[in-house]
Backbone as a chain_set.jsonl record, in Angstrom:
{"seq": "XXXXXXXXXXXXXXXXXXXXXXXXXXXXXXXXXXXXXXXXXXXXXXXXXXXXXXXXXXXXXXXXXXXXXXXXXXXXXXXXXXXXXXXXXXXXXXXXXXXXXXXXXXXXXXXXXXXXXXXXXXXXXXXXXXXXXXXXXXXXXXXXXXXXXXXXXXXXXXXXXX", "coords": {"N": [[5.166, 0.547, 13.729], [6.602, 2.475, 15.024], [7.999, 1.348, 17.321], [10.115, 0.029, 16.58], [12.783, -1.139, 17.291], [12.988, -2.466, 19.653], [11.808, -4.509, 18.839], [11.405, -8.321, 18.366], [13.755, -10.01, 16.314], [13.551, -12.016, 12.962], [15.473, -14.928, 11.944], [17.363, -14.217, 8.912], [17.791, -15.203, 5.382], [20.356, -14.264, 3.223], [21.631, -15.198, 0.885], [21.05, -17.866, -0.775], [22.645, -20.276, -1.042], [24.511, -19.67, 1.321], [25.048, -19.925, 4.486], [26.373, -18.508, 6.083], [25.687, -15.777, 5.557], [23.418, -15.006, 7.218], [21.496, -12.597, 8.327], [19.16, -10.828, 10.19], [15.529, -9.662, 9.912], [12.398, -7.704, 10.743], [9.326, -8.933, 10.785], [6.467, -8.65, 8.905], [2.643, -8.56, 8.984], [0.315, -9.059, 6.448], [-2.792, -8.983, 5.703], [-3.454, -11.313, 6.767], [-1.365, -13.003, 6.205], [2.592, -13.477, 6.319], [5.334, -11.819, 6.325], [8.598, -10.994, 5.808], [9.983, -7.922, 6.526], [11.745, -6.757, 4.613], [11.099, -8.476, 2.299], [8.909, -7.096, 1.466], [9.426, -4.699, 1.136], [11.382, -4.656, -1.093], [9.615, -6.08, -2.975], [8.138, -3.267, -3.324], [10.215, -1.822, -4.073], [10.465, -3.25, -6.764], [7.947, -2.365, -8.123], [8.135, 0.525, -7.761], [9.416, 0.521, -10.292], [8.171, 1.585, -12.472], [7.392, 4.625, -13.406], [5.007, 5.994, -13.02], [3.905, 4.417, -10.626], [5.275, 5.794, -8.575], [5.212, 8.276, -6.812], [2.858, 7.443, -5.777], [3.307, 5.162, -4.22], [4.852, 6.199, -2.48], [2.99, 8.502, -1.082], [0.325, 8.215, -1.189], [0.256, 5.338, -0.518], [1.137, 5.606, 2.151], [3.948, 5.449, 2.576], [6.346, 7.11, 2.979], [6.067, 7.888, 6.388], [6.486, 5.18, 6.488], [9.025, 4.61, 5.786], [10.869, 6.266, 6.81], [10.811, 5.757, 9.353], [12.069, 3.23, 9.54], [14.189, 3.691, 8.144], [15.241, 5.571, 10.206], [15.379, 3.927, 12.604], [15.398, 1.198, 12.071], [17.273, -2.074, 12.126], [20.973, -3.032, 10.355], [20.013, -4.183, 7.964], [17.387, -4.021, 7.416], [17.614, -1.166, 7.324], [19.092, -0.699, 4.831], [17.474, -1.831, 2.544], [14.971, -0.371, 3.056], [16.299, 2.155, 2.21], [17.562, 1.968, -0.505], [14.611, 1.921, -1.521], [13.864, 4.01, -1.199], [15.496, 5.546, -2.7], [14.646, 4.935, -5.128], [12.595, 5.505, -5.538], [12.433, 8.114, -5.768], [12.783, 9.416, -7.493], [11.286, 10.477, -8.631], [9.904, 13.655, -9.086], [8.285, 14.607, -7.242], [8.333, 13.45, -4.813], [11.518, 13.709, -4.666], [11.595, 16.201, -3.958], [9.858, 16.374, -1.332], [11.577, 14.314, 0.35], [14.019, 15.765, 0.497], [12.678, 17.768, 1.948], [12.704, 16.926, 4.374], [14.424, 16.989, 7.334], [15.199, 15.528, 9.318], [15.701, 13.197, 8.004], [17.753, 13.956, 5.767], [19.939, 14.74, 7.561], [20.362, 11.915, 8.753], [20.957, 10.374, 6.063], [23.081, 11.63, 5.571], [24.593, 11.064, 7.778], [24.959, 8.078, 7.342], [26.178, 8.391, 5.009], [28.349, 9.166, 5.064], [29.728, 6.99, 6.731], [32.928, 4.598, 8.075], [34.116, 2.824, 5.646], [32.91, -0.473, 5.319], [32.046, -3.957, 4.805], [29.895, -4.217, 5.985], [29.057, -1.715, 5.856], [28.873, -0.911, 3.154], [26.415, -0.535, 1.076], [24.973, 0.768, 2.618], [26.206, 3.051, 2.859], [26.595, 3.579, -0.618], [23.248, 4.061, -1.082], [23.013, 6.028, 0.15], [24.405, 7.863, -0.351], [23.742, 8.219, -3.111], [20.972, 8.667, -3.18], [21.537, 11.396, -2.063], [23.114, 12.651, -3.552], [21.052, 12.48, -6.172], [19.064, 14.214, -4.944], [20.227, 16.672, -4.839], [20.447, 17.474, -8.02], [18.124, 16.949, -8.271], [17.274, 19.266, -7.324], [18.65, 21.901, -8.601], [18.501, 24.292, -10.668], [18.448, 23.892, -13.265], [17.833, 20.982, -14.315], [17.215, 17.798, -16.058], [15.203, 15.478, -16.307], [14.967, 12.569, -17.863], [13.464, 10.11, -19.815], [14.201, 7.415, -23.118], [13.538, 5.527, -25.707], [15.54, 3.157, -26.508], [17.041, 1.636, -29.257], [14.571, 0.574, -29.439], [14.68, -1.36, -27.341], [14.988, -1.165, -24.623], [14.723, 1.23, -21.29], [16.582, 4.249, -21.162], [18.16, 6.05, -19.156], [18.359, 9.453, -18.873], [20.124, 11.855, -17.568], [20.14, 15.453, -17.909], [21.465, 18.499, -17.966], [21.36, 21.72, -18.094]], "CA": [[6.571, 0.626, 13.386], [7.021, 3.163, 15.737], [8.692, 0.868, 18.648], [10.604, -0.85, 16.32], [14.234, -0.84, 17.436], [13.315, -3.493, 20.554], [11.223, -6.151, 18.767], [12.515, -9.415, 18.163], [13.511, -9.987, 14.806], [13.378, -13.438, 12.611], [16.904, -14.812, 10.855], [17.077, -14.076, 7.135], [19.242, -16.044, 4.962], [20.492, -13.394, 1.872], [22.597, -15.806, -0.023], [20.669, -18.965, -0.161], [23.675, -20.819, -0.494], [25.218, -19.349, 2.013], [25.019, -20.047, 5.676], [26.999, -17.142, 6.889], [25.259, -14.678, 5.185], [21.904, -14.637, 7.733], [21.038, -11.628, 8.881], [17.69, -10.56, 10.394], [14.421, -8.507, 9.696], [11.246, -7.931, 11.42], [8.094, -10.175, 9.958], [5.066, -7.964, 9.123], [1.32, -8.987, 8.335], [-0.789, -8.565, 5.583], [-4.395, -9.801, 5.214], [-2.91, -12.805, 7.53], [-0.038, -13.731, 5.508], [3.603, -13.182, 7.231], [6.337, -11.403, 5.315], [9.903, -10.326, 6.033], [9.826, -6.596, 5.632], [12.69, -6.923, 3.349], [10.584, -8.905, 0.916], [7.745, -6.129, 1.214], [10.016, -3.468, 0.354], [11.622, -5.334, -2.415], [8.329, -5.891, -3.899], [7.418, -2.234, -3.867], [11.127, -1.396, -4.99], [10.002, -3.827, -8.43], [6.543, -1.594, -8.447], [8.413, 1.568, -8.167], [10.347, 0.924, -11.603], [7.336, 1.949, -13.356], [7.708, 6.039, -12.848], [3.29, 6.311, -12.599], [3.349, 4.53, -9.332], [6.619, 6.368, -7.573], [4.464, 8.832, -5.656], [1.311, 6.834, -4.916], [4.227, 4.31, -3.377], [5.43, 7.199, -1.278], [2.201, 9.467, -0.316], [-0.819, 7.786, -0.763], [0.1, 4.392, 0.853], [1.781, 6.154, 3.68], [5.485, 4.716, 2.514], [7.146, 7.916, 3.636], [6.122, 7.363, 7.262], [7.234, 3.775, 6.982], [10.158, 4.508, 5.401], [11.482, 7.468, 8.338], [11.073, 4.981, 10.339], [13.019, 2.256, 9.317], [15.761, 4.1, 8.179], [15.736, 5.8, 11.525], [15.241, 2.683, 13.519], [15.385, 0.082, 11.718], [18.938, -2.545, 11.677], [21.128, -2.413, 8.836], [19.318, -4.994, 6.853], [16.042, -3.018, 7.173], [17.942, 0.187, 6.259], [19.345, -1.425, 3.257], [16.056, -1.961, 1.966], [14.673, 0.98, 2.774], [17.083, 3.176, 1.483], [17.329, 1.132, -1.866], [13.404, 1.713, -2.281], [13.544, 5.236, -1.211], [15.925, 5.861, -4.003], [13.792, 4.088, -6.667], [11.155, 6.632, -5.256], [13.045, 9.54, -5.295], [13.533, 9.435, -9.123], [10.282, 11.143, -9.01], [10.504, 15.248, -8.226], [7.595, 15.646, -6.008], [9.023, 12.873, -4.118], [12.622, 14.14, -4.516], [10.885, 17.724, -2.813], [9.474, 15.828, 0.022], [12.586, 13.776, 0.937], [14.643, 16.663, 0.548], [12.678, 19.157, 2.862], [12.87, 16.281, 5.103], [15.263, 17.188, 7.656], [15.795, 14.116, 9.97], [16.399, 12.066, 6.977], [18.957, 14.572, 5.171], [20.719, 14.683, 8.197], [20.627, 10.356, 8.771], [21.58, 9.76, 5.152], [24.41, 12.271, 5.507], [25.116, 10.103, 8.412], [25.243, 7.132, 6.539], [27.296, 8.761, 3.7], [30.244, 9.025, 6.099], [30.107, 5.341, 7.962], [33.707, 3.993, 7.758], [33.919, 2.226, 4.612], [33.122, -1.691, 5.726], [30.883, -5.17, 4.028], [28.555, -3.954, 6.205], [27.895, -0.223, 5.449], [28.889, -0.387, 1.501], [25.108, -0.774, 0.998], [23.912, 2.052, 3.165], [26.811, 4.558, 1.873], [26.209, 3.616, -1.416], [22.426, 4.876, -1.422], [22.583, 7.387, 1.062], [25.063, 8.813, -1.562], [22.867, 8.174, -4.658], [19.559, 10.158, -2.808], [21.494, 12.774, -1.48], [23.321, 13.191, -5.13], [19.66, 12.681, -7.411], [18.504, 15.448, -4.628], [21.145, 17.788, -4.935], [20.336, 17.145, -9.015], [16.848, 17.952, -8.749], [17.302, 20.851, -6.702], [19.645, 22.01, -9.568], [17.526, 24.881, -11.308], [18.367, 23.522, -14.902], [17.656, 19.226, -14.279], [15.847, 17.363, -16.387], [15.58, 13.63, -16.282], [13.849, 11.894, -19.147], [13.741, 8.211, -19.971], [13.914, 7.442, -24.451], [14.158, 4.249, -25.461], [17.418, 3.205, -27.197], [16.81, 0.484, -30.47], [13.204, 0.509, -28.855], [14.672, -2.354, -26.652], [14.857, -0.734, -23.123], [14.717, 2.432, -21.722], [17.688, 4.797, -20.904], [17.848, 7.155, -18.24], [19.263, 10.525, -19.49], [20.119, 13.498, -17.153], [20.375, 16.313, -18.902], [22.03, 19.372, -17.519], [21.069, 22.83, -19.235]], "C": [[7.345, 1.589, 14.282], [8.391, 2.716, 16.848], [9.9, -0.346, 17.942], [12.185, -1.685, 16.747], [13.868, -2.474, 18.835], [12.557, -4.466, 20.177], [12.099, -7.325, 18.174], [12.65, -9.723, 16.832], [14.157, -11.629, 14.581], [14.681, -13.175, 11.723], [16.228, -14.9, 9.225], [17.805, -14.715, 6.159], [19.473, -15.247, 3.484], [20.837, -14.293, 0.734], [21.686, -17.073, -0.003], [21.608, -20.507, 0.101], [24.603, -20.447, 0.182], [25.102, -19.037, 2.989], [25.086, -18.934, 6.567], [26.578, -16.02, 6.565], [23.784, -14.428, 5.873], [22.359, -13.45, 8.348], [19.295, -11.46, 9.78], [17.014, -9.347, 10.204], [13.362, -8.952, 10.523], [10.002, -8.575, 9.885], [7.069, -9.14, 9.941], [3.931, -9.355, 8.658], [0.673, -8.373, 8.015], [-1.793, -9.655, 5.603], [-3.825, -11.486, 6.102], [-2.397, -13.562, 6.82], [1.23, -12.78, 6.249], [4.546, -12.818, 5.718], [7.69, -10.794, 6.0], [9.687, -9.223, 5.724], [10.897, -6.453, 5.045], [12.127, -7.103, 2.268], [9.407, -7.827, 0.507], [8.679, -5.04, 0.578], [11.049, -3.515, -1.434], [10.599, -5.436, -3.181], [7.999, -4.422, -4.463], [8.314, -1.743, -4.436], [10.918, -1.647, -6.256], [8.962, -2.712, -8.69], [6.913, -0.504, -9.096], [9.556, 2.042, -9.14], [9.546, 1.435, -12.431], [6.992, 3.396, -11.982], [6.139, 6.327, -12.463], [3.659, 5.409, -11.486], [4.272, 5.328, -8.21], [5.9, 7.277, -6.516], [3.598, 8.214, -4.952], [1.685, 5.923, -4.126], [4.164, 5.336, -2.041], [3.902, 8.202, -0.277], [1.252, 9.083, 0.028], [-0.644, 6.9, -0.09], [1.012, 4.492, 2.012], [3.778, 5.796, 3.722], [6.642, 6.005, 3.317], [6.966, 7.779, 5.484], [6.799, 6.364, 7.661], [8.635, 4.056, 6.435], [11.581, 5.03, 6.084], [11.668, 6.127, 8.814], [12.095, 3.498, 10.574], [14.49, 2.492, 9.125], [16.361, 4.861, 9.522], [16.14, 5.101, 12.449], [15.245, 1.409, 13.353], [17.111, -0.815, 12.088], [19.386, -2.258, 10.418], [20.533, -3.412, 7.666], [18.028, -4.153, 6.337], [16.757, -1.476, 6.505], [18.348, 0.426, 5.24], [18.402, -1.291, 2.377], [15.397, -0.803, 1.982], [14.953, 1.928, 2.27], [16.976, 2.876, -0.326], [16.061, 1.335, -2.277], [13.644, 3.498, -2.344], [14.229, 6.195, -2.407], [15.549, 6.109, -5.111], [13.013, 5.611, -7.069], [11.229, 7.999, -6.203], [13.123, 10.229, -6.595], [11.893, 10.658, -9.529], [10.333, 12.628, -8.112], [9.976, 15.438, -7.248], [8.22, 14.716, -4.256], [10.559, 13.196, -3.132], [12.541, 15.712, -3.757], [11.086, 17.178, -1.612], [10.29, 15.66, 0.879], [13.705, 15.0, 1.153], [14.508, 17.975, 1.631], [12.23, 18.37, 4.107], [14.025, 16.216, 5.888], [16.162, 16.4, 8.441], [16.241, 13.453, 8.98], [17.543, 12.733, 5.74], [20.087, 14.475, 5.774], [20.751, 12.683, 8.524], [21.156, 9.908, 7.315], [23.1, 10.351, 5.064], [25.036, 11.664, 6.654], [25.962, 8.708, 7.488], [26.131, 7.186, 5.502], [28.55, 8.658, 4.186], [30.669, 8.155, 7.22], [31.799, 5.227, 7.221], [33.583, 2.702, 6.916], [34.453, 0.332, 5.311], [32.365, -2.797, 4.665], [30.195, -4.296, 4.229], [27.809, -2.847, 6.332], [28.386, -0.061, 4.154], [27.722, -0.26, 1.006], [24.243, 0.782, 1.428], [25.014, 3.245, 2.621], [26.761, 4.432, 0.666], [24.717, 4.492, -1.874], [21.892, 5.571, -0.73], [23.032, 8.218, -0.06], [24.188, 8.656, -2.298], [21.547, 8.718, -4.193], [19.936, 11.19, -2.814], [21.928, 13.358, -3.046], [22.254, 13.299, -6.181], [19.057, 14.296, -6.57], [19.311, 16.599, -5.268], [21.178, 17.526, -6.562], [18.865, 17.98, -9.229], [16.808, 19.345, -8.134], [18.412, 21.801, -7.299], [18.5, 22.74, -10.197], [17.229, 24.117, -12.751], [18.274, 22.135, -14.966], [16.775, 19.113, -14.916], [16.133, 16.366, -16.523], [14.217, 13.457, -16.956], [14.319, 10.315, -19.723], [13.263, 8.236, -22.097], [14.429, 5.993, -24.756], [15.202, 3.686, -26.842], [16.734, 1.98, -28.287], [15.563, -0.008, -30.017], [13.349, -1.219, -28.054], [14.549, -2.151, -24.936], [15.315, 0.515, -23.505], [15.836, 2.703, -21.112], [17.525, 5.814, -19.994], [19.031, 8.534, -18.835], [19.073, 11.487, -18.086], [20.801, 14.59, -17.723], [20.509, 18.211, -18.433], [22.012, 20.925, -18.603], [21.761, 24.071, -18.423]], "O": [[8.575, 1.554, 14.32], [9.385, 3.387, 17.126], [10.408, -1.288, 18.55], [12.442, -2.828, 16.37], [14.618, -3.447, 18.762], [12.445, -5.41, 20.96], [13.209, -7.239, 17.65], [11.631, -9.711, 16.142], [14.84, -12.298, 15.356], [15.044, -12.174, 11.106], [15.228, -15.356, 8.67], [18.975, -14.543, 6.501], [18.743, -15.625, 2.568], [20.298, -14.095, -0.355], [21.551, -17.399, 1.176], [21.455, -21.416, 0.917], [25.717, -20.804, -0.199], [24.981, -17.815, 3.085], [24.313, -18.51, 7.427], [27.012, -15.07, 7.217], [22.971, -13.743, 5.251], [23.483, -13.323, 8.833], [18.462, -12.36, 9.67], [17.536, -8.233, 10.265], [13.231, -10.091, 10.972], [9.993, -8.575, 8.654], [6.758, -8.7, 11.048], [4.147, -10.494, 8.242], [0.223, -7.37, 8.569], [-1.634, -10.874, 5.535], [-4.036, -12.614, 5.655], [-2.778, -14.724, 6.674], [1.019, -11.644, 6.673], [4.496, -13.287, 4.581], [7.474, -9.963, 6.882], [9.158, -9.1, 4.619], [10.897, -5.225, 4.948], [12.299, -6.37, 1.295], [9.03, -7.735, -0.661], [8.473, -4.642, -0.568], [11.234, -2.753, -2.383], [10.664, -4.795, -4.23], [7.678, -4.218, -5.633], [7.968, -1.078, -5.413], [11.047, -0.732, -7.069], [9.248, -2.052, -9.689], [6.592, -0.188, -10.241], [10.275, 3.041, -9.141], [10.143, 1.894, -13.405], [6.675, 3.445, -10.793], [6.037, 6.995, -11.434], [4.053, 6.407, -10.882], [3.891, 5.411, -7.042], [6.038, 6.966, -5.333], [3.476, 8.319, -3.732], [0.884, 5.559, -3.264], [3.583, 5.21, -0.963], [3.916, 8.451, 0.928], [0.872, 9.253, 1.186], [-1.111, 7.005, 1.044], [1.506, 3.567, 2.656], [4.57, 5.908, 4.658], [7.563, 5.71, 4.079], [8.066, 7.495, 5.957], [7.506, 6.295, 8.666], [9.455, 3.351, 7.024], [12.737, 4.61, 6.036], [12.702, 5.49, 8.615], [12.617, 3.0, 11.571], [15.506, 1.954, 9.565], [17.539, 4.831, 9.877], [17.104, 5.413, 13.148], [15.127, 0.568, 14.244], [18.077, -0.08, 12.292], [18.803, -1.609, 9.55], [20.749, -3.176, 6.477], [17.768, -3.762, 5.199], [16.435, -0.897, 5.467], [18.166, 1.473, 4.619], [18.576, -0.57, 1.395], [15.23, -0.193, 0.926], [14.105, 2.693, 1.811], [16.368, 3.564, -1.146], [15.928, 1.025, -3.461], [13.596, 4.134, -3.397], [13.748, 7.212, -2.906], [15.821, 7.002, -5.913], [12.874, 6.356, -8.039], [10.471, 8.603, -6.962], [13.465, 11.401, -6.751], [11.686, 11.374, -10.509], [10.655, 12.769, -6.932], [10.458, 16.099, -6.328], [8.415, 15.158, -3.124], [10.827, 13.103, -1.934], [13.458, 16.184, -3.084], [12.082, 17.322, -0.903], [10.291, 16.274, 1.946], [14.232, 14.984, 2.266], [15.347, 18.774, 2.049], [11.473, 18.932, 4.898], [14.879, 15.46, 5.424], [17.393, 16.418, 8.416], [17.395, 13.048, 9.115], [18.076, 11.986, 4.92], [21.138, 14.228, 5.183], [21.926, 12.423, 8.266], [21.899, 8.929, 7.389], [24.073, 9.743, 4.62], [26.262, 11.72, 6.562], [27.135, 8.527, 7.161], [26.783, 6.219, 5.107], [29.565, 8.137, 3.726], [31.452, 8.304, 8.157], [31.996, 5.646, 6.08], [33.058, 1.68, 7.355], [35.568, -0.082, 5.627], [32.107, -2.299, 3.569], [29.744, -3.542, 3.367], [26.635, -2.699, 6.672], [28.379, 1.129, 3.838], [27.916, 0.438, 0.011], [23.4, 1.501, 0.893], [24.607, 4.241, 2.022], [26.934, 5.595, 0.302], [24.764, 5.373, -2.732], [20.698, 5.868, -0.715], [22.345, 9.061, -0.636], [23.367, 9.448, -1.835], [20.975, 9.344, -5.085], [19.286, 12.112, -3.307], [21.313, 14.246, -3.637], [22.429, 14.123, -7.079], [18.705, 15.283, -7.217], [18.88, 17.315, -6.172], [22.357, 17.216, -6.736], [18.533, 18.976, -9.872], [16.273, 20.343, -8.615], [19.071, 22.467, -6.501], [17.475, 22.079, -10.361], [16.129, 23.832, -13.224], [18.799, 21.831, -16.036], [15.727, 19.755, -14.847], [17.28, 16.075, -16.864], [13.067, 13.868, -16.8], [15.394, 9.746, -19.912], [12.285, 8.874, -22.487], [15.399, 5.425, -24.255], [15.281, 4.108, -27.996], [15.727, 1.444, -27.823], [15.428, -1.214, -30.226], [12.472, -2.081, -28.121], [14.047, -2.986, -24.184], [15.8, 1.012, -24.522], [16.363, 1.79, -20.476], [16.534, 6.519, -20.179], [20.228, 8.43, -19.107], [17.959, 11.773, -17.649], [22.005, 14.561, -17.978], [19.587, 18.998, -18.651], [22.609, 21.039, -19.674], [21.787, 25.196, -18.92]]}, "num_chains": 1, "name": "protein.A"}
């Protein structure tokens, strides 16, 4: 992922009824199956709604590596995606540490926070803002974020400011 910025990337079609809405991503491989890395990071975005895997997303299977890198180098489809998972992630503290004493990517989302408001960066200033604001939350001496579940039908996200 390193060299990613000059490989050739495959069209994507977002909308499926909708022509004009292709974009492109690069194609990875797993176990010799082909994937859009869009759809890979979407997948692990679904994973990382359940708060037990949010780190083992990020540390053990190396996601923070891949994730620098995409948002560094990636287009804006790939940084879309990336950003959007890294969010998910982020919801978790040791995570929200990591990313935080991460200095290239404090300074690139604070990039991203201040693109001229267009289609095509509402996406990336949207959750550049929503990391850098959950950081600047957990790094808040008195934060506590706790999930309770409301008419025991779904759960609720509370932050709770002491």
């Amino acid at each position: 992922l390193q060299e990613i910025k000059n490989l050739e990337r495959c069209p994507l079609v977002i909308d499926d009824g909708d022509e004009s809405n292709v974009r492109e991503a690069l194609i990875i491989e797993v176990n010799d199956t082909y994937f859009y890395v869009t759809e890979f990071l979407n997948v692990l975005y679904n994973f990382a709604i359940s708060d037990e895997i949010k780190y083992d997303i990020y540390e053990h299977y190396q996601m923070k590596l891949h994730l620098d890198v995409l948002i560094e180098n990636g287009n804006s489809t790939e940084r879309e995606y990336a950003l959007k998972l890294l969010w998910q992630l982020s919801f978790d503290q040791r995570v929200a540490k990591a990313v935080a004493n991460n200095d290239d990517i404090i300074d690139t989302l604070n990039e991203f926070k201040n693109l001229d408001e267009s289609p095509e960066n509402d996406k990336l200033i949207k959750n550049s803002t929503g990391i850098l604001w959950l950081l600047d939350k957990f790094n808040s001496e008195n934060v506590k974020l706790y999930f309770y579940l409301k008419d025991s039908v779904k759960p609720e996200l509370i932050v709770s400011l002491f």
